[in-house]
Short mmCIF file of C-alpha atoms in Angstrom, two decimals:
data_model
loop_
_atom_site.label_atom_id
_atom_site.label_comp_id
_atom_site.label_asym_id
_atom_site.label_seq_id
_atom_site.Cartn_x
_atom_site.Cartn_y
_atom_site.Cartn_z
CA MET A 1 -23.11 5.43 2.90
CA SER A 2 -24.47 2.17 4.33
CA ALA A 3 -22.25 -0.74 4.81
CA ASP A 4 -23.78 -2.82 1.99
CA GLY A 5 -24.90 0.21 0.01
CA LYS A 6 -27.43 0.78 -2.71
CA VAL A 7 -26.62 -0.31 -6.29
CA LEU A 8 -28.00 1.75 -9.14
CA VAL A 9 -28.92 -0.48 -12.15
CA ILE A 10 -29.52 1.48 -15.40
CA GLU A 11 -30.88 -1.19 -17.79
CA ALA A 12 -33.57 -0.96 -20.59
CA ASP A 13 -34.25 -4.72 -20.70
CA ALA A 14 -36.96 -5.61 -18.10
CA GLU A 15 -35.90 -9.31 -17.90
CA ARG A 16 -32.19 -8.31 -17.10
CA ARG A 17 -33.36 -5.88 -14.56
CA GLN A 18 -35.34 -8.53 -12.80
CA ASP A 19 -32.38 -11.02 -12.79
CA LEU A 20 -29.90 -8.32 -11.48
CA LYS A 21 -32.33 -7.27 -8.78
CA ALA A 22 -32.66 -10.85 -7.51
CA VAL A 23 -28.98 -11.38 -7.27
CA LEU A 24 -28.18 -8.05 -5.71
CA LYS A 25 -30.80 -8.70 -3.04
CA PHE A 26 -29.36 -12.10 -2.38
CA ILE A 27 -25.95 -10.66 -1.73
CA GLU A 28 -27.61 -8.06 0.62
CA HIS A 29 -27.37 -4.94 -1.52
CA GLU A 30 -30.35 -2.76 -2.15
CA PRO A 31 -30.99 -2.40 -5.90
CA VAL A 32 -32.34 0.78 -7.35
CA MET A 33 -33.72 -0.12 -10.80
CA VAL A 34 -33.94 2.51 -13.64
CA GLU A 35 -35.00 1.85 -17.22
CA ASP A 36 -34.51 5.27 -18.79
CA CYS A 37 -30.91 6.56 -19.22
CA ASP A 38 -32.10 10.19 -19.34
CA HIS A 39 -33.95 10.29 -15.97
CA TRP A 40 -31.81 8.14 -13.68
CA THR A 41 -31.09 11.06 -11.26
CA GLU A 42 -34.77 11.08 -10.28
CA ALA A 43 -34.31 7.72 -8.54
CA VAL A 44 -31.33 8.75 -6.37
CA ASP A 45 -31.60 11.15 -3.52
CA ASP A 46 -27.92 11.28 -2.46
CA ALA A 47 -24.71 9.94 -4.04
CA SER A 48 -23.38 8.94 -0.58
CA ASP A 49 -26.15 6.30 -0.47
CA LEU A 50 -24.76 4.55 -3.53
CA LEU A 51 -22.08 1.94 -3.64
CA ALA A 52 -21.91 1.39 -7.39
CA VAL A 53 -23.67 1.90 -10.64
CA LEU A 54 -24.28 -0.89 -13.23
CA VAL A 55 -24.80 0.46 -16.74
CA GLY A 56 -26.51 -1.71 -19.34
CA LYS A 57 -27.58 -1.32 -22.93
CA CYS A 58 -28.09 2.12 -24.31
CA LYS A 59 -29.46 3.22 -27.64
CA SER A 60 -26.09 4.35 -29.06
CA ASP A 61 -22.50 4.94 -27.99
CA ASN A 62 -23.26 8.70 -27.80
CA VAL A 63 -26.02 8.03 -25.32
CA LEU A 64 -23.75 5.85 -23.36
CA GLU A 65 -20.88 8.40 -23.22
CA LYS A 66 -23.48 11.15 -22.22
CA LEU A 67 -24.77 8.93 -19.40
CA LEU A 68 -21.22 8.17 -18.14
CA LYS A 69 -20.43 11.99 -18.13
CA SER A 70 -23.68 12.63 -16.22
CA ILE A 71 -22.72 9.98 -13.58
CA HIS A 72 -19.22 11.47 -13.23
CA ASP A 73 -20.68 14.97 -12.85
CA PHE A 74 -23.05 13.69 -10.14
CA ASP A 75 -20.21 12.00 -8.19
CA GLU A 76 -16.76 11.81 -9.65
CA HIS A 77 -15.89 8.86 -7.27
CA LEU A 78 -18.88 6.72 -7.96
CA PRO A 79 -17.68 3.24 -9.24
CA ILE A 80 -19.20 2.15 -12.57
CA PHE A 81 -19.48 -1.38 -14.02
CA LEU A 82 -20.57 -2.04 -17.65
CA LEU A 83 -23.00 -4.76 -18.32
CA ALA A 84 -22.31 -6.68 -21.47
CA GLU A 85 -23.37 -9.92 -23.01
CA LYS A 86 -20.75 -12.72 -23.21
CA GLY A 87 -18.21 -12.20 -25.96
CA ARG A 88 -19.18 -8.50 -26.44
CA GLU A 89 -16.51 -6.06 -25.51
CA PRO A 90 -17.37 -2.63 -23.91
CA THR A 91 -17.48 0.26 -26.43
CA VAL A 92 -15.78 2.64 -24.00
CA ALA A 93 -12.28 2.36 -22.55
CA ILE A 94 -11.72 0.77 -19.01
CA ASP A 95 -8.54 1.92 -17.29
CA ALA A 96 -7.11 2.18 -13.80
CA GLY A 97 -7.64 6.09 -13.73
CA SER A 98 -11.24 5.75 -14.52
CA CYS A 99 -14.29 5.36 -12.43
CA ILE A 100 -15.24 2.46 -14.75
CA LEU A 101 -13.80 -0.43 -12.72
CA GLY A 102 -14.72 -3.20 -15.21
CA ARG A 103 -17.48 -5.19 -17.00
CA ILE A 104 -19.99 -7.67 -15.79
CA GLU A 105 -20.85 -10.45 -18.12
CA LEU A 106 -24.52 -11.26 -18.62
CA PRO A 107 -26.27 -13.22 -17.34
CA ALA A 108 -24.73 -11.96 -14.09
CA ARG A 109 -23.33 -14.68 -11.87
CA TYR A 110 -23.40 -14.49 -8.04
CA THR A 111 -19.58 -14.66 -7.69
CA GLN A 112 -18.98 -12.03 -10.34
CA LEU A 113 -21.46 -9.58 -8.77
CA THR A 114 -19.94 -10.24 -5.30
CA ASN A 115 -16.46 -9.50 -6.57
CA ALA A 116 -17.62 -6.29 -8.30
CA MET A 117 -19.26 -5.01 -5.20
CA HIS A 118 -16.04 -5.88 -3.18
CA GLN A 119 -14.10 -3.81 -5.72
CA ALA A 120 -16.51 -1.00 -5.45
CA GLU A 121 -16.24 -0.85 -1.59
CA ILE A 122 -12.32 -0.72 -1.93
CA TYR A 123 -12.63 2.11 -4.48
CA ARG A 124 -15.07 3.99 -2.30
CA GLU A 125 -12.95 3.57 0.73
CA SER A 126 -9.79 4.74 -1.05
CA ARG A 127 -11.63 7.94 -2.22
CA THR A 128 -12.86 8.93 1.32
CA GLU A 129 -11.93 12.34 2.69
CA ALA A 130 -9.81 10.86 5.44
CA GLY A 131 -7.85 8.76 2.89
CA ARG A 132 -7.19 11.73 0.69
CA GLN A 133 -5.93 13.99 3.39
CA ARG A 134 -3.88 11.41 5.29
CA PRO A 135 -0.38 12.89 5.84
CA VAL A 136 2.47 11.03 4.27
CA ASP A 137 4.16 8.88 7.02
CA LEU A 138 7.95 9.43 6.97
CA PHE A 139 8.68 6.00 8.41
CA ARG A 140 7.45 4.03 5.32
CA SER A 141 9.95 1.03 5.19
CA LEU A 142 10.41 1.44 8.95
CA VAL A 143 6.89 0.16 9.49
CA GLY A 144 6.79 -3.12 11.50
CA SER A 145 6.64 -4.74 14.81
CA SER A 146 9.78 -6.97 14.52
CA ARG A 147 12.48 -6.53 17.11
CA ALA A 148 15.06 -5.58 14.49
CA ILE A 149 12.90 -2.70 13.18
CA GLN A 150 11.96 -1.51 16.59
CA GLN A 151 15.74 -1.36 17.34
CA VAL A 152 16.27 0.85 14.32
CA ARG A 153 13.43 3.20 15.31
CA LYS A 154 14.92 3.41 18.76
CA HIS A 155 18.42 4.35 17.34
CA ILE A 156 16.87 7.06 15.19
CA GLN A 157 15.21 8.59 18.29
CA GLN A 158 18.45 8.41 20.25
CA VAL A 159 20.72 9.93 17.67
CA ALA A 160 18.34 12.47 15.92
CA ASP A 161 18.96 15.30 18.35
CA SER A 162 22.78 15.04 18.29
CA ASP A 163 25.02 16.16 15.47
CA ALA A 164 26.94 12.86 15.52
CA ASN A 165 27.95 11.38 12.13
CA VAL A 166 25.85 8.28 11.41
CA LEU A 167 26.74 5.21 9.27
CA ILE A 168 23.74 3.23 7.98
CA LEU A 169 24.61 -0.28 6.87
CA GLY A 170 22.36 -2.67 5.00
CA GLU A 171 21.52 -4.36 1.64
CA SER A 172 20.20 -2.43 -1.29
CA GLY A 173 16.49 -1.69 -1.01
CA THR A 174 16.25 -2.00 2.82
CA GLY A 175 15.36 1.65 3.28
CA LYS A 176 18.77 3.37 4.36
CA GLU A 177 17.72 6.70 2.81
CA VAL A 178 14.40 6.54 4.67
CA VAL A 179 16.44 6.19 7.91
CA ALA A 180 18.65 9.04 6.96
CA ARG A 181 15.47 11.30 6.12
CA ASN A 182 13.87 10.34 9.50
CA ILE A 183 17.04 11.37 11.30
CA HIS A 184 17.06 14.68 9.66
CA TYR A 185 13.33 15.20 10.16
CA TYR A 186 13.54 14.58 13.96
CA SER A 187 16.67 16.64 14.46
CA GLY A 188 17.21 20.32 15.07
CA ARG A 189 18.16 20.80 11.47
CA ARG A 190 14.74 19.76 10.08
CA ASP A 191 14.00 23.25 8.79
CA GLU A 192 17.11 23.25 6.71
CA ALA A 193 17.95 21.20 3.64
CA PHE A 194 18.33 17.40 3.36
CA VAL A 195 20.70 16.86 0.42
CA PRO A 196 21.31 13.26 -0.84
CA ILE A 197 24.06 12.21 -3.24
CA ASN A 198 24.77 8.71 -4.52
CA CYS A 199 28.64 8.42 -4.51
CA GLY A 200 28.45 5.36 -6.72
CA ALA A 201 26.42 6.88 -9.51
CA ILE A 202 28.79 9.72 -10.21
CA PRO A 203 32.20 9.24 -12.05
CA PRO A 204 35.22 9.69 -9.73
CA ASP A 205 36.59 12.69 -11.76
CA LEU A 206 33.18 14.54 -11.28
CA LEU A 207 32.44 13.67 -7.71
CA GLU A 208 34.76 16.31 -6.20
CA SER A 209 32.93 19.08 -8.10
CA GLU A 210 29.57 17.70 -7.15
CA LEU A 211 30.47 17.72 -3.45
CA PHE A 212 32.53 20.88 -3.14
CA GLY A 213 31.46 22.87 -6.20
CA HIS A 214 33.73 24.74 -8.63
CA GLU A 215 34.63 28.18 -9.87
CA LYS A 216 34.08 29.51 -13.38
CA GLY A 217 36.66 28.36 -15.94
CA THR A 218 38.08 25.58 -13.68
CA PHE A 219 37.65 23.01 -16.50
CA THR A 220 36.13 22.66 -19.88
CA GLY A 221 32.37 23.28 -19.55
CA ALA A 222 32.58 25.19 -16.28
CA ILE A 223 31.00 28.30 -17.80
CA SER A 224 29.87 29.58 -14.37
CA ALA A 225 30.63 29.11 -10.66
CA ARG A 226 28.57 26.31 -9.06
CA GLN A 227 27.64 25.34 -5.55
CA GLY A 228 28.48 21.81 -4.35
CA ARG A 229 26.37 19.53 -2.17
CA PHE A 230 28.18 20.65 0.99
CA GLU A 231 27.10 24.30 0.37
CA MET A 232 23.55 23.19 -0.56
CA ALA A 233 23.25 21.36 2.72
CA GLU A 234 24.48 24.30 4.81
CA GLY A 235 22.80 24.03 8.15
CA GLY A 236 21.21 20.92 7.25
CA THR A 237 22.08 17.24 6.50
CA LEU A 238 24.22 15.71 3.73
CA PHE A 239 23.46 12.04 2.94
CA LEU A 240 26.31 10.25 1.19
CA ASP A 241 24.69 7.07 -0.13
CA GLU A 242 26.99 4.23 -1.19
CA ILE A 243 30.09 5.78 0.41
CA GLY A 244 31.77 2.32 -0.01
CA ASP A 245 32.06 3.07 -3.82
CA MET A 246 34.03 6.37 -3.33
CA SER A 247 37.57 6.33 -4.75
CA LEU A 248 40.61 6.48 -2.31
CA PRO A 249 41.72 9.96 -3.45
CA MET A 250 38.21 11.29 -2.73
CA GLN A 251 38.05 9.66 0.48
CA VAL A 252 41.18 11.56 1.56
CA LYS A 253 39.43 14.93 0.64
CA LEU A 254 36.24 13.95 2.39
CA LEU A 255 38.26 13.01 5.53
CA ARG A 256 39.88 16.46 5.63
CA VAL A 257 36.39 18.15 5.45
CA LEU A 258 35.12 15.99 8.26
CA GLN A 259 38.05 16.79 10.43
CA GLU A 260 38.52 20.57 9.71
CA ARG A 261 34.94 21.43 9.00
CA THR A 262 36.08 23.53 6.08
CA PHE A 263 36.51 22.96 2.22
CA GLU A 264 37.45 24.87 -0.93
CA ARG A 265 35.60 24.75 -4.25
CA VAL A 266 37.51 23.22 -7.10
CA GLY A 267 39.63 25.92 -8.66
CA SER A 268 39.63 28.19 -5.53
CA ASN A 269 41.79 28.62 -2.36
CA LYS A 270 39.04 30.36 -0.45
CA PRO A 271 37.99 28.18 2.56
CA ILE A 272 34.21 27.72 3.18
CA ASP A 273 32.87 26.66 6.57
CA ALA A 274 30.91 23.36 6.47
CA ASN A 275 28.05 23.59 9.03
CA VAL A 276 26.63 20.21 7.89
CA ARG A 277 25.71 16.97 9.51
CA VAL A 278 26.99 13.93 7.48
CA ILE A 279 24.99 10.65 7.28
CA ALA A 280 26.67 7.91 5.16
CA ALA A 281 25.20 4.66 3.92
CA THR A 282 26.56 1.58 2.14
CA HIS A 283 25.69 -1.98 1.26
CA ARG A 284 29.35 -3.07 1.47
CA ASN A 285 31.13 -4.57 4.38
CA LEU A 286 33.62 -1.64 5.06
CA GLU A 287 35.70 -3.58 7.52
CA GLU A 288 36.38 -6.10 4.83
CA ASN A 289 37.09 -3.22 2.41
CA ILE A 290 39.63 -1.80 4.94
CA LYS A 291 41.40 -5.12 5.00
CA ASP A 292 41.72 -5.24 1.18
CA GLY A 293 42.77 -1.60 1.03
CA SER A 294 39.84 -0.15 -0.83
CA PHE A 295 38.53 1.92 2.05
CA ARG A 296 40.44 4.11 4.52
CA GLU A 297 40.40 3.03 8.11
CA ASP A 298 40.52 6.62 9.49
CA LEU A 299 37.54 7.66 7.41
CA PHE A 300 35.63 4.64 8.56
CA TYR A 301 36.02 5.59 12.24
CA ARG A 302 35.11 9.24 11.42
CA LEU A 303 31.88 8.07 9.88
CA ASN A 304 31.05 5.20 12.14
CA VAL A 305 30.33 7.34 15.23
CA PHE A 306 26.81 5.97 15.41
CA PRO A 307 26.18 2.86 13.29
CA ILE A 308 22.66 1.74 12.30
CA GLU A 309 22.10 -1.58 10.66
CA MET A 310 19.05 -2.04 8.49
CA PRO A 311 17.88 -5.74 8.52
CA PRO A 312 17.00 -7.40 5.22
CA LEU A 313 13.27 -8.00 4.64
CA ARG A 314 13.80 -11.84 4.78
CA GLU A 315 14.90 -11.36 8.47
CA ARG A 316 11.73 -9.42 9.38
CA VAL A 317 9.12 -11.54 7.73
CA GLU A 318 6.51 -10.67 10.42
CA ASP A 319 6.56 -7.08 9.18
CA ILE A 320 5.56 -7.97 5.65
CA PRO A 321 1.75 -7.65 6.19
CA LEU A 322 2.18 -4.26 7.91
CA LEU A 323 4.50 -3.12 5.10
CA VAL A 324 1.97 -4.28 2.50
CA ASN A 325 -0.73 -2.30 4.28
CA GLU A 326 1.46 0.80 4.34
CA LEU A 327 2.40 0.58 0.76
CA ILE A 328 -1.25 0.23 -0.27
CA ARG A 329 -2.13 3.26 1.83
CA ARG A 330 0.64 5.29 0.02
CA ILE A 331 -0.77 4.32 -3.42
CA GLU A 332 -4.29 5.33 -2.30
CA HIS A 333 -2.94 8.59 -0.79
CA GLU A 334 -1.32 9.41 -4.15
CA LYS A 335 -4.60 8.55 -5.93
CA ARG A 336 -2.91 5.81 -8.05
CA GLY A 337 -5.61 3.25 -7.37
CA SER A 338 -5.82 0.55 -4.66
CA VAL A 339 -5.73 -3.24 -4.25
CA ARG A 340 -6.22 -5.82 -1.41
CA LEU A 341 -4.46 -9.13 -0.87
CA THR A 342 -5.86 -12.31 0.52
CA SER A 343 -4.41 -13.96 3.55
CA GLY A 344 -3.06 -16.67 1.17
CA ALA A 345 -1.33 -14.10 -0.98
CA VAL A 346 0.29 -12.48 1.97
CA MET A 347 1.51 -15.92 3.29
CA ALA A 348 3.03 -16.48 -0.18
CA LEU A 349 4.98 -13.23 0.16
CA CYS A 350 6.29 -14.21 3.62
CA GLN A 351 7.76 -17.29 1.99
CA TYR A 352 9.74 -15.35 -0.54
CA ASN A 353 13.45 -14.51 -0.12
CA TRP A 354 13.16 -10.82 -1.14
CA LEU A 355 16.70 -10.11 -2.51
CA GLY A 356 15.56 -6.68 -3.41
CA ASN A 357 14.04 -6.11 0.01
CA VAL A 358 11.43 -3.43 0.62
CA ARG A 359 12.05 -1.83 -2.72
CA GLU A 360 11.14 -5.11 -4.44
CA LEU A 361 8.02 -5.46 -2.30
CA ALA A 362 6.94 -1.87 -3.23
CA ASN A 363 7.35 -2.57 -6.83
CA LEU A 364 5.19 -5.70 -6.61
CA ILE A 365 2.29 -3.96 -4.77
CA GLU A 366 2.31 -1.15 -7.27
CA ARG A 367 2.22 -3.70 -10.16
CA MET A 368 -0.79 -5.53 -8.52
CA ALA A 369 -2.59 -2.25 -8.08
CA ILE A 370 -2.10 -1.69 -11.89
CA LEU A 371 -2.99 -5.19 -12.91
CA HIS A 372 -6.01 -5.70 -10.47
CA PRO A 373 -7.33 -2.15 -9.94
CA PHE A 374 -9.54 -2.07 -6.75
CA GLY A 375 -9.55 -5.90 -6.91
CA VAL A 376 -8.47 -8.76 -4.57
CA VAL A 377 -5.19 -10.51 -5.38
CA ASP A 378 -4.89 -14.13 -4.30
CA VAL A 379 -1.94 -16.51 -4.67
CA GLY A 380 -2.73 -17.40 -8.23
CA ASP A 381 -2.59 -13.70 -9.26
CA LEU A 382 0.98 -13.26 -7.98
CA PRO A 383 4.02 -13.71 -10.35
CA GLU A 384 5.05 -17.33 -10.76
CA LYS A 385 8.05 -16.99 -8.48
CA PHE A 386 5.81 -16.59 -5.53
CA GLN A 387 3.81 -19.60 -6.22
CA THR A 388 6.31 -22.04 -4.78
CA GLU A 389 5.25 -25.44 -3.42
CA ALA A 390 6.22 -24.34 0.04
CA ALA A 391 3.93 -21.29 -0.23
CA LEU A 392 1.04 -23.23 -1.73
CA SER A 393 1.35 -25.94 0.93
CA SER A 394 1.26 -23.31 3.74
CA VAL A 395 -1.80 -21.83 2.34
CA ARG A 396 -3.48 -25.26 2.02
CA GLU A 397 -2.54 -26.17 5.57
CA GLN A 398 -3.91 -22.85 6.93
CA GLN A 399 -7.20 -23.30 5.01
CA GLU A 400 -7.59 -26.89 6.23
CA SER A 401 -6.96 -25.93 9.81
CA GLY A 402 -9.43 -23.05 9.62
CA GLN A 403 -7.01 -20.76 11.43
CA GLN A 404 -6.41 -17.19 10.42
CA PRO A 405 -2.67 -15.99 10.20
CA ALA A 406 -1.61 -13.52 12.82
CA PHE A 407 -1.62 -10.52 10.45
CA SER A 408 -2.33 -6.90 11.32
CA ASP A 409 -5.94 -6.00 11.96
CA GLU A 410 -5.46 -2.98 9.69
CA LEU A 411 -4.65 -5.07 6.62
CA VAL A 412 -7.85 -5.85 4.67
CA LEU A 413 -7.81 -9.52 3.83
CA THR A 414 -10.43 -11.80 2.62
CA PRO A 415 -10.90 -14.90 4.64
CA PRO A 416 -10.09 -18.31 3.23
CA PRO A 417 -13.05 -20.36 1.86
CA ILE A 418 -14.99 -22.34 4.44
CA GLU A 419 -15.79 -25.98 3.41
CA TYR A 420 -19.21 -27.30 4.56
CA GLN A 421 -20.48 -30.81 4.53
CA GLU A 422 -23.46 -31.07 2.19
CA PRO A 423 -26.67 -30.94 4.31
CA ARG A 424 -29.45 -33.31 3.94
CA LEU A 425 -33.05 -32.09 3.13
CA PRO A 426 -35.62 -33.68 5.39
CA ARG A 427 -38.32 -35.74 3.69
CA SER A 428 -40.96 -33.40 5.22
CA GLY A 429 -39.21 -30.43 3.72
CA ILE A 430 -38.26 -27.18 5.53
CA ASP A 431 -39.06 -23.49 5.65
CA LEU A 432 -35.77 -22.38 4.02
CA LYS A 433 -36.14 -18.68 4.85
CA GLU A 434 -36.72 -19.47 8.58
CA HIS A 435 -33.99 -22.15 8.67
CA LEU A 436 -31.38 -19.65 7.15
CA SER A 437 -32.58 -16.91 9.48
CA ASN A 438 -32.04 -19.24 12.53
CA LEU A 439 -28.64 -20.29 11.27
CA GLU A 440 -27.54 -16.63 10.80
CA GLN A 441 -28.70 -15.68 14.35
CA SER A 442 -26.87 -18.65 15.79
CA PHE A 443 -23.58 -17.62 14.03
CA ILE A 444 -23.95 -14.02 15.21
CA LYS A 445 -24.47 -15.03 18.75
CA GLN A 446 -21.47 -17.27 18.66
CA ALA A 447 -19.31 -14.55 17.19
CA LEU A 448 -20.43 -12.08 19.63
CA ASP A 449 -19.87 -14.57 22.53
CA ASP A 450 -16.28 -15.24 21.23
CA ALA A 451 -15.60 -11.48 20.86
CA GLY A 452 -16.79 -10.64 24.37
CA GLY A 453 -19.63 -8.56 22.97
CA VAL A 454 -17.33 -6.30 20.87
CA VAL A 455 -19.22 -5.74 17.67
CA ALA A 456 -16.18 -4.81 15.53
CA HIS A 457 -14.43 -8.03 16.54
CA ALA A 458 -17.52 -10.21 15.91
CA ALA A 459 -17.97 -8.57 12.45
CA LYS A 460 -14.36 -9.47 11.45
CA ARG A 461 -15.06 -13.08 12.42
CA LEU A 462 -18.28 -13.12 10.30
CA GLY A 463 -16.46 -11.57 7.33
CA MET A 464 -18.82 -8.53 7.34
CA ARG A 465 -18.75 -4.85 8.07
CA ARG A 466 -19.50 -3.61 11.56
CA THR A 467 -22.37 -1.50 10.37
CA THR A 468 -23.85 -4.45 8.55
CA LEU A 469 -23.67 -6.54 11.86
CA VAL A 470 -25.38 -3.60 13.81
CA GLU A 471 -28.24 -3.69 11.27
CA LYS A 472 -28.63 -7.46 11.68
CA LEU A 473 -28.70 -7.14 15.52
CA ARG A 474 -31.51 -4.63 15.11
CA LYS A 475 -33.25 -6.96 12.63
CA TYR A 476 -33.28 -9.94 15.06
CA GLY A 477 -33.89 -7.80 18.23
CA LEU A 478 -30.49 -8.92 19.71
CA GLN A 479 -28.84 -6.90 22.39
CA ARG A 480 -24.97 -6.99 22.42
CA GLY A 481 -24.73 -7.14 26.22
CA GLU A 482 -27.40 -10.03 26.46
CA VAL A 483 -25.71 -11.99 23.83
CA ALA A 484 -22.22 -11.70 25.24
CA SER A 485 -23.46 -12.56 28.72
#
């Protein structure tokens, strides 16, 4: 598929076709105009050449549904936009799971078509073979370049191969279970089970049975013998989340298992060996809990062989753009849509306090993908709590200075609008086409000079795709090396 891509327009009205053709050419997309709904495939050689389809007026709803089905059968990942007059709603449903990305109001405006084509590009990218087959990255909330998160990754590498007990400390939502899963994944126990249990979510009188299992008839409802989490994790890793919420009597029993490496099911005297690595986590300050008597000191030292502290998101703000990018990739990998954020929106996220940490950020990105499927989210599209005066002020300052924030190159961001002074038309007039062509060549040369001849970097500065810039170099007969020199 070409960078700008062909756009198929199926519209019976000749005047509308002409208007749409003019606007699409102006925004550098090649229009393929078709009048007859029944013979549109004759105008298209290959689906990979198409960026999107614009569907206009049909004879009836049945004809429209038949047309949409034929487009889906031709290419199930081809984005579709419905053309409709102002005030008229589409007669077919538009949802996030459909290839119908939205409606375009007629007469079509330049900005509306530009945004629609941007949506189509995002949709097409998210449906590429590479995107669908991308393996899930275990690190997830461990993505980032901050010193704190690099230290966490270093600790994981250091402790993974040992059998030492690990205590992970950090606020709720920071990714403590992700750390535990990574330790297990990179350990010699990776082929065995990873068994998590939230000690704070299970009533104290049931936690013993959950951990150690029970025999038949031990208590009312015990109609059969049952394995506990220690047995399920045999040879693998047991993750005790929210260990700080465990009752004191249960702490005593857990300490005994950690010391003796054996346990008994509830209602049995038969010892069972515990070949299990224990990783515990808590959001509490256990040293304070030891002082107030709610946590045993001896258990703390048994668990705290190798402590890892997960930083809150507000202390690793520089990681937010990378995390946003990773969360979007995960949504695309799971085929739940896609979305992009402008630099202003990301800056607003960096200003927020994030009491819910990475979990709260993940929920926000998923919500934006639902509300703005395959769209671009700006500051005004975020919930009101992100639209603080400080955030808006930072965005204004960044736009006025013309500087781009130091975000990851991988994150797809739309640049802030550039403000131009209104040019004066000479009395003698000008050749507008030649003037714009000269202006475009000048900017391309400047971008390539600044980028040292690297086309990808120059394209990023010009806000276009690399392949688009390559086509323009050919068009104007420019050579990269000559320009850069």
